[in-house]
Amino acid sequence: MNTVSLAVTWNPIDWSLIHGPIPRAVLLAGWGSLLALAVSRGRPWWNRRLPAALVLAAVLTKLVDMAVDDWWHPFPEGLPRYVIWWIAWAVTGFCLLGFRVPRLARRGRVLAAVGAALVLLMGASQVNRGFEQYPSGRVMLAPWLSHTQELTTSKEARTVSAPPGKVLSEVWHAPPGLPDKGTVSKTPIPGVKSGFKARDAYVYLPPAYQASPRPLLPVIVMLGGQPGVPEDWVHTAQLNETLDAFAAEHDGLAPIVVMPDQLGSTWANPLCLDSKIGKTQTYLAEDVPNWVRHNLQASEDRRSWVIGGASMGGTCALQLAVNAPQVYGVFLDMAGQEEPTLGSRAETVKAAFDGDEDAFTAVNPLDVMSRKRFPDTVGAIVVGEKDDDFVVMQRRVYEAALAAGMTAKFDLMPGGHGWVVFRPSMVAQVPWLAQQTGLTR
């Protein structure tokens, strides 16, 4: 046991890229390289070339900011300021390189290029520390290291369900030989009714799903942010490990988790609405649930179905909770926007509904909640305490949910906007979701 533990501890790909010596060393090397690139002999360097390099870096950084946020506009909320800050330093490193290289010998050029690369690495490392997209090398390499299993689609097993007044954990008894861990599978979920062309989904089945009789487990449909891929929940959030840990404490019981694609491609944003952009609301409200019912044995009670997501996926979760309440009785909105957006309401209405404001307000969550009541819907609104704009929006969502008769809670988590919040939030919310869906007391 000790040998295995030490092997895991000292495996370099498991070393943290967020805390500890690696990011500190990268930061030190980056600042040192930037200083070395900025310092040179001779009055022409200090009077002309260094100021010119800094001015050029400032101009290029502004152009990058404008190109991403104003022209390309892939993120509705824009790039965080700290990302622009680190982009600026990376650009500065390469501008200094450009002004130095013509006057250096071959060896000096190589060293200067290495220095600029270290400045770029420093910027990438600091952005990663902000989002925690890659907490370790293992997570970064997960697409190549991890393996999925064939999906268990047999529906012939006898089933166990909780009678009125009981929860599933009170009537379920784990049989001998139950696996310690659940399975992760990759599978297409076709847009039969919606026509939406989704990338392959990921499905987590807990250990208890392998048993016979098989418990009728709750279902969580989890949606990622934009840009993103469905496997982010497995590779970056390590959601399967969180659920395996929960199952280990509950006789193999944990929710089934379906991680479909609501984007169509990494940078797309069809808004989880039925609009001219695509019928993604129909995909999530009908195609995905119908696929689950056809291929898996699970609870069909709406109170056992959760729609959840992070960032843009959190916005989608709120949308489905109020536009398809007959399917989803519980929602988890982690740092979502207060309404589906492509940047502004005017831009969104124009792109999705040809300028028809009424068509947008008919499905916009806060507008829907102002007109209807949802006394049988339960929701959790979660946001990072440093995620300033989203804290304001999420408080409005929480207040609207309460006003619409929902049972809702509002949780602040340490951190800003990204997996730094989403990953620990799932660890914290899984027990609550298990209670709301009738899995545990």
XYZ file of C-alpha atoms in Angstrom:
441
model
C 0.000 0.000 0.000
C 2.770 2.444 0.893
C 4.560 1.769 -2.379
C 1.440 2.518 -4.397
C 0.736 5.691 -2.416
C 4.276 6.998 -2.900
C 4.176 6.156 -6.603
C 1.064 8.233 -7.024
C 2.367 11.095 -4.880
C 5.656 11.357 -6.731
C 4.306 10.901 -10.241
C 5.127 14.219 -11.979
C 1.862 14.327 -13.921
C 0.000 14.463 -10.608
C 1.881 17.530 -9.355
C -0.275 20.603 -9.025
C -0.204 23.211 -11.775
C -2.271 25.561 -9.602
C -0.504 25.590 -6.235
C 2.987 24.841 -5.017
C 6.437 24.885 -6.617
C 5.573 24.412 -10.312
C 3.477 27.563 -10.878
C 5.828 29.529 -8.613
C 8.863 28.392 -10.600
C 7.128 29.264 -13.875
C 6.196 32.692 -12.496
C 9.765 33.351 -11.338
C 11.228 32.178 -14.648
C 8.752 34.314 -16.589
C 9.429 37.523 -14.688
C 13.170 36.890 -14.825
C 13.019 36.334 -18.573
C 10.932 39.462 -19.087
C 13.455 41.503 -17.115
C 16.351 40.035 -19.101
C 14.592 40.871 -22.369
C 13.916 44.423 -21.212
C 17.444 45.260 -20.084
C 20.225 45.993 -22.578
C 23.253 48.195 -23.013
C 23.368 51.350 -25.017
C 21.447 54.591 -25.156
C 19.539 53.666 -28.385
C 17.918 50.740 -26.590
C 16.684 52.811 -23.668
C 15.751 55.885 -25.692
C 14.138 54.325 -28.751
C 13.845 50.564 -28.952
C 12.517 49.758 -25.467
C 9.849 52.510 -25.573
C 8.899 51.411 -29.112
C 8.573 47.782 -27.973
C 6.361 48.761 -25.039
C 4.145 50.988 -27.189
C 3.813 48.229 -29.784
C 2.916 45.724 -27.048
C 0.219 48.056 -25.708
C -1.245 48.556 -29.182
C -1.201 44.835 -29.985
C -2.807 43.975 -26.639
C -5.593 46.471 -27.300
C -6.097 44.981 -30.758
C -6.312 41.468 -29.278
C -8.857 42.692 -26.742
C -10.929 44.353 -29.465
C -10.621 41.374 -31.818
C -11.858 38.918 -29.180
C -14.482 40.959 -27.355
C -15.760 43.287 -30.090
C -15.208 41.544 -33.423
C -15.050 37.777 -32.836
C -17.072 37.917 -29.601
C -16.928 34.219 -28.650
C -17.737 34.910 -24.976
C -20.969 36.757 -24.099
C -19.432 38.230 -20.950
C -16.081 39.132 -22.521
C -12.564 38.207 -21.454
C -11.790 38.661 -17.750
C -9.472 41.588 -17.087
C -6.791 39.400 -15.559
C -6.659 37.384 -18.803
C -6.024 40.584 -20.759
C -3.343 41.485 -18.206
C -1.427 38.242 -18.795
C -1.924 38.464 -22.547
C -0.325 41.919 -22.335
C 2.786 40.551 -20.633
C 3.085 37.689 -23.121
C 2.795 40.130 -26.036
C 5.364 42.384 -24.363
C 7.810 39.495 -24.189
C 7.546 38.838 -27.916
C 7.752 42.533 -28.804
C 10.968 42.810 -26.791
C 12.218 39.710 -28.577
C 11.472 41.267 -31.950
C 13.438 44.418 -31.162
C 16.408 42.503 -29.742
C 16.867 39.618 -32.178
C 18.337 41.599 -35.139
C 21.225 42.780 -32.960
C 22.060 39.474 -31.300
C 24.402 36.662 -32.233
C 22.957 33.233 -32.935
C 23.326 32.040 -29.352
C 21.774 35.233 -28.040
C 18.820 34.819 -30.390
C 18.188 31.327 -29.086
C 18.344 32.499 -25.472
C 16.037 35.434 -26.216
C 13.530 33.131 -27.924
C 13.601 30.802 -24.910
C 13.013 33.811 -22.654
C 10.003 34.946 -24.679
C 8.626 31.400 -24.568
C 8.976 31.424 -20.769
C 7.057 34.704 -20.582
C 4.304 33.132 -22.686
C 4.317 30.067 -20.428
C 4.038 32.339 -17.392
C 0.955 34.014 -18.859
C -0.674 30.691 -19.724
C 0.095 29.350 -16.262
C -1.465 32.347 -14.534
C -4.601 32.185 -16.677
C -4.859 28.484 -15.842
C -4.535 29.326 -12.154
C -7.482 31.679 -12.530
C -9.763 29.189 -14.283
C -8.224 25.946 -12.914
C -8.914 24.289 -16.239
C -5.897 22.029 -15.707
C -5.177 21.461 -11.999
C -2.517 18.865 -12.865
C -0.683 17.368 -15.792
C -2.885 14.293 -15.541
C -5.977 16.408 -16.149
C -4.263 18.150 -19.067
C -3.380 14.769 -20.586
C -6.734 13.181 -19.722
C -8.031 13.114 -23.329
C -5.119 10.791 -24.174
C -4.808 8.913 -20.852
C -8.435 8.194 -19.981
C -10.569 5.459 -21.484
C -14.323 5.067 -21.720
C -16.272 1.832 -21.421
C -19.023 0.445 -23.564
C -22.380 1.777 -22.400
C -24.601 -0.671 -20.550
C -27.924 -0.395 -22.380
C -29.597 -3.622 -21.241
C -33.045 -2.921 -19.760
C -33.814 -6.475 -18.695
C -32.684 -6.229 -15.066
C -35.240 -6.348 -12.270
C -35.540 -2.986 -10.554
C -35.851 -1.556 -7.056
C -37.691 1.684 -6.304
C -38.572 3.476 -3.094
C -42.178 3.193 -1.861
C -44.036 6.355 -0.764
C -42.456 7.925 2.296
C -39.098 6.232 1.750
C -35.922 7.137 -0.101
C -33.978 4.725 -2.266
C -31.069 4.307 0.139
C -33.492 3.002 2.795
C -34.681 0.072 0.665
C -31.561 -0.699 -1.352
C -28.982 -3.248 -0.224
C -25.755 -3.617 -2.173
C -25.206 -7.194 -3.390
C -21.862 -8.959 -2.973
C -19.283 -8.205 -5.622
C -20.545 -4.740 -6.516
C -17.836 -2.753 -8.376
C -16.016 -0.051 -6.441
C -16.316 2.481 -9.245
C -18.838 3.516 -11.820
C -18.345 3.588 -15.563
C -17.875 6.451 -18.006
C -19.068 5.923 -21.561
C -19.079 7.994 -24.716
C -22.183 7.762 -26.864
C -24.125 9.686 -29.498
C -27.479 11.141 -28.478
C -29.155 12.004 -31.790
C -31.464 14.967 -32.215
C -34.346 12.849 -33.426
C -37.008 15.511 -32.944
C -34.930 18.678 -32.788
C -32.626 17.971 -35.697
C -29.774 19.332 -33.558
C -26.379 17.899 -34.513
C -24.694 17.309 -31.195
C -21.258 15.948 -30.495
C -21.079 12.697 -28.576
C -22.283 12.775 -24.986
C -20.666 11.225 -21.918
C -22.609 9.077 -19.463
C -21.678 8.133 -15.908
C -23.317 5.028 -14.446
C -22.657 4.430 -10.730
C -21.663 1.047 -9.276
C -25.252 0.252 -8.226
C -26.345 0.405 -11.866
C -24.334 -2.772 -12.488
C -26.416 -4.725 -9.962
C -29.447 -6.925 -10.439
C -31.944 -6.036 -9.167
C -31.051 -2.541 -10.299
C -32.137 0.558 -8.356
C -34.114 3.143 -10.339
C -31.670 6.003 -9.892
C -32.165 9.748 -10.365
C -30.758 11.395 -13.482
C -28.628 14.538 -13.655
C -28.191 16.177 -17.048
C -25.054 18.347 -16.832
C -24.184 21.081 -19.319
C -20.797 22.729 -19.681
C -19.815 26.272 -20.485
C -19.002 27.944 -23.785
C -16.478 27.352 -25.231
C -16.390 23.764 -24.105
C -16.777 20.065 -24.762
C -18.989 17.508 -22.954
C -15.968 15.651 -21.590
C -14.966 18.697 -19.535
C -17.126 17.248 -16.771
C -15.006 14.090 -16.776
C -11.539 15.381 -17.580
C -11.499 18.803 -15.924
C -14.219 18.598 -13.271
C -13.452 14.928 -12.500
C -17.148 14.508 -11.772
C -16.935 10.735 -12.029
C -14.438 10.692 -9.154
C -16.749 12.853 -7.042
C -19.638 10.472 -7.732
C -17.520 7.386 -7.083
C -16.587 8.840 -3.683
C -20.267 9.493 -2.936
C -21.198 5.973 -4.056
C -18.510 4.467 -1.815
C -20.335 5.964 1.188
C -23.818 4.919 0.028
C -23.608 1.231 -0.954
C -22.805 2.049 -4.566
C -25.689 4.508 -4.983
C -25.176 7.745 -6.898
C -27.103 9.552 -9.593
C -26.803 8.662 -13.249
C -25.168 11.644 -14.962
C -25.674 12.394 -18.654
C -23.340 15.026 -20.109
C -24.745 15.981 -23.522
C -23.531 18.588 -25.973
C -25.715 21.693 -26.107
C -23.309 23.670 -28.327
C -22.753 21.675 -31.509
C -19.111 22.818 -31.666
C -16.602 24.241 -29.202
C -17.187 27.923 -29.982
C -20.876 27.829 -30.975
C -23.624 29.275 -28.774
C -27.137 28.226 -29.856
C -28.449 29.554 -26.510
C -30.359 26.386 -25.447
C -33.412 27.875 -27.140
C -35.651 26.914 -30.034
C -34.824 29.709 -32.447
C -33.441 30.326 -35.911
C -30.020 29.319 -34.515
C -31.230 25.800 -33.667
C -33.702 23.789 -31.620
C -31.525 23.070 -28.636
C -34.364 23.451 -26.119
C -36.190 20.605 -27.853
C -32.957 18.613 -27.890
C -32.500 18.953 -24.120
C -36.181 18.749 -23.157
C -37.187 15.875 -25.439
C -34.376 14.160 -27.360
C -32.029 13.667 -24.399
C -34.727 12.478 -21.925
C -36.226 10.178 -24.581
C -32.799 8.697 -25.241
C -32.312 8.051 -21.513
C -35.698 6.364 -21.206
C -35.025 4.207 -24.260
C -31.499 3.144 -23.316
C -31.278 3.198 -19.511
C -33.282 2.055 -16.533
C -33.778 5.111 -14.337
C -36.431 6.919 -12.352
C -39.000 8.679 -14.521
C -40.319 10.921 -11.752
C -39.633 14.576 -12.651
C -38.580 15.141 -9.038
C -35.688 12.756 -9.726
C -34.525 14.597 -12.839
C -31.974 17.405 -12.503
C -30.847 19.853 -15.142
C -27.538 21.432 -14.172
C -24.693 23.382 -15.663
C -21.896 25.890 -15.276
C -21.536 29.355 -16.800
C -23.474 29.251 -20.090
C -24.563 25.742 -19.054
C -25.957 27.203 -15.834
C -27.993 29.660 -17.883
C -29.288 26.705 -19.896
C -30.212 24.837 -16.714
C -32.364 27.727 -15.541
C -33.973 27.974 -18.979
C -34.921 24.294 -19.040
C -36.185 24.412 -15.461
C -38.794 27.041 -16.361
C -39.478 26.098 -19.993
C -39.603 22.325 -19.465
C -40.720 21.930 -15.828
C -42.621 18.767 -16.770
C -39.224 17.103 -17.374
C -36.903 18.618 -14.788
C -38.015 19.125 -11.211
C -34.615 20.207 -9.883
C -32.009 22.563 -11.326
C -28.432 23.521 -10.504
C -27.311 26.882 -11.891
C -23.611 27.484 -11.308
C -22.531 31.001 -12.306
C -24.993 31.322 -15.148
C -26.094 34.566 -16.758
C -29.480 35.983 -15.822
C -30.670 35.438 -19.397
C -29.432 33.667 -22.544
C -27.170 36.086 -24.341
C -24.901 36.645 -27.300
C -23.538 39.821 -25.749
C -26.568 42.082 -25.346
C -30.309 41.555 -25.442
C -30.550 43.451 -28.737
C -27.884 41.262 -30.349
C -29.500 38.106 -28.981
C -33.020 39.003 -30.124
C -31.794 39.985 -33.568
C -29.677 36.847 -34.113
C -32.084 34.309 -32.621
C -35.536 35.775 -33.254
C -35.105 38.232 -36.132
C -35.688 41.125 -33.740
C -38.935 39.735 -32.256
C -38.694 40.838 -28.610
C -41.924 39.061 -27.668
C -40.560 35.732 -28.904
C -37.533 36.196 -26.652
C -39.450 37.221 -23.527
C -41.742 34.217 -24.018
C -38.825 31.918 -23.124
C -36.421 34.172 -21.180
C -36.252 32.706 -17.645
C -36.741 35.890 -15.604
C -39.659 36.934 -17.814
C -41.207 33.476 -17.532
C -40.802 33.484 -13.741
C -42.484 36.882 -13.531
C -45.603 35.386 -15.170
C -45.736 31.836 -13.816
C -45.288 30.044 -10.515
C -43.259 26.902 -9.955
C -44.122 25.580 -6.488
C -42.915 22.062 -7.368
C -39.470 23.102 -8.629
C -36.338 23.069 -6.488
C -33.166 24.901 -7.411
C -29.639 25.721 -6.276
C -27.939 28.912 -7.447
C -24.169 28.809 -6.924
C -21.539 31.436 -7.732
C -17.982 32.356 -6.803
C -17.731 35.178 -4.286
C -15.120 36.963 -6.467
C -17.200 36.556 -9.635
C -18.512 40.109 -9.296
C -20.859 40.513 -12.270
C -22.199 36.994 -11.918
C -22.858 37.439 -8.196
C -25.183 40.320 -9.064
C -26.928 38.328 -11.791
C -27.241 35.186 -9.691
C -28.803 37.120 -6.812
C -31.452 38.399 -9.221
C -32.059 34.841 -10.398
C -32.393 33.656 -6.797
C -34.858 36.400 -5.909
C -36.897 35.683 -9.053
C -36.963 31.969 -8.214
C -38.298 32.657 -4.734
C -40.885 35.096 -6.099
C -42.024 32.378 -8.539
C -42.717 30.009 -5.660
C -39.661 27.789 -6.078
C -37.778 26.223 -3.215
C -34.331 27.660 -3.834
C -30.995 28.190 -2.138
C -28.122 30.567 -2.879
C -24.534 29.431 -2.213
C -21.384 31.538 -2.433
C -18.160 29.633 -3.068
C -14.541 30.796 -2.747
C -13.079 31.900 -6.068
C -14.019 33.578 -9.308
C -15.433 32.279 -12.586
C -14.242 28.888 -13.772
C -13.456 25.367 -12.662
C -11.898 26.848 -9.533
C -15.553 27.166 -8.429
C -17.365 24.568 -10.542
C -15.263 21.587 -9.450
C -15.636 22.028 -5.659
C -19.238 23.136 -6.148
C -20.117 19.726 -7.550
C -18.471 18.045 -4.559
C -20.617 20.233 -2.289
C -23.869 19.903 -4.263
C -23.985 16.158 -4.998
C -25.226 15.249 -1.463
C -27.894 17.959 -1.691
C -28.971 16.756 -5.128
C -29.179 13.200 -3.793
C -31.569 14.401 -1.097
C -33.730 16.418 -3.482
C -34.080 13.529 -5.927
C -35.095 10.887 -3.387
C -31.814 9.006 -3.377
C -30.921 9.702 0.261
C -32.649 11.158 3.294
